[in-house]
């Protein structure tokens, strides 16, 4: 019983350690991250958000305390507990007890010594600043002339520019030997990264192969059991396919364009096709003649046009019809003359063919000669 309790306690401690690592984002492998149902990445984000919220609340509390008017300071019981005001190395107004003032001033001196020396020469004129810059450039050019001839890099011509080149930029040294060492170090780190990536891929492939082999063994074992029971092999394969699921369908690109011919579907055979946008519309084709006749009948005869307008219109229509009928025989006669001309052309063709025959006969006689 005691041994079981110790084993369970040990397992719980291991789980607690693993849980702490996962909440910090230290996963042992990328594949194991997908095995857990808990989203540890979201837990990390939530924890960071909680810390930010807590910091914001503390900052707001400090700001509110600073805004509130200072309360009257009580009289000190000891001379060392007297409150005094001082200015630190960063120019901030501080308040502390008299006994702690010496230690705080010492801390400020240490902090000021670690800070980079700022350029306090702000009273220089523009000419003096340019002269100092010119001297610095001359010194850099002299150093560049003393160096042996070699490739020119970006760091050699940057000249203290203020442009930020981003996180991916690495500032190499101007010395060629130091630069080469840095390049070798970066190449070594890159090779290590590539080796780790290849090892990870091989490990993944090995695990997959082991899993496939294990599944194959289980499948064979199941088949042997089912063979002993007399179950057919096809049913077993069907069950396995149902468990595994269908294979993903690879979309095949069909380069041929299929032309779909749509036939017109009329409501009745022989009836005209009515378009979708013409449904419910009333067409007025052939209605104007009826409306015109009705208007003429309703018109007052005093306002009607003279009767000879209608007679002249009828006479003009008759003359047009007679002219059209009289013009017919002329075309026929012209057709006859054209046929006669065709006959003449045929006769001329016959004579020309006869002449050709004469030429052939002359050629034969000349060849005989």
PDB file of C-alpha atoms in Angstrom, residues 35 133 165 170 175 232 275 327 340:
ATOM      1  CA  UNK A  35      -1.623  15.685 -28.460  1.00  0.00           C
ATOM      2  CA  UNK A 133      33.694  66.031 -37.827  1.00  0.00           C
ATOM      3  CA  UNK A 165      18.398  48.512 -40.276  1.00  0.00           C
ATOM      4  CA  UNK A 170      23.992  41.920 -38.248  1.00  0.00           C
ATOM      5  CA  UNK A 175      38.511  44.333 -39.305  1.00  0.00           C
ATOM      6  CA  UNK A 232     -14.277 -13.269 -44.979  1.00  0.00           C
ATOM      7  CA  UNK A 275     -38.457  35.315 -71.904  1.00  0.00           C
ATOM      8  CA  UNK A 327     -41.613  46.282-115.949  1.00  0.00           C
ATOM      9  CA  UNK A 340     -28.792  35.151-127.275  1.00  0.00           C
TER      10      UNK A 340
END
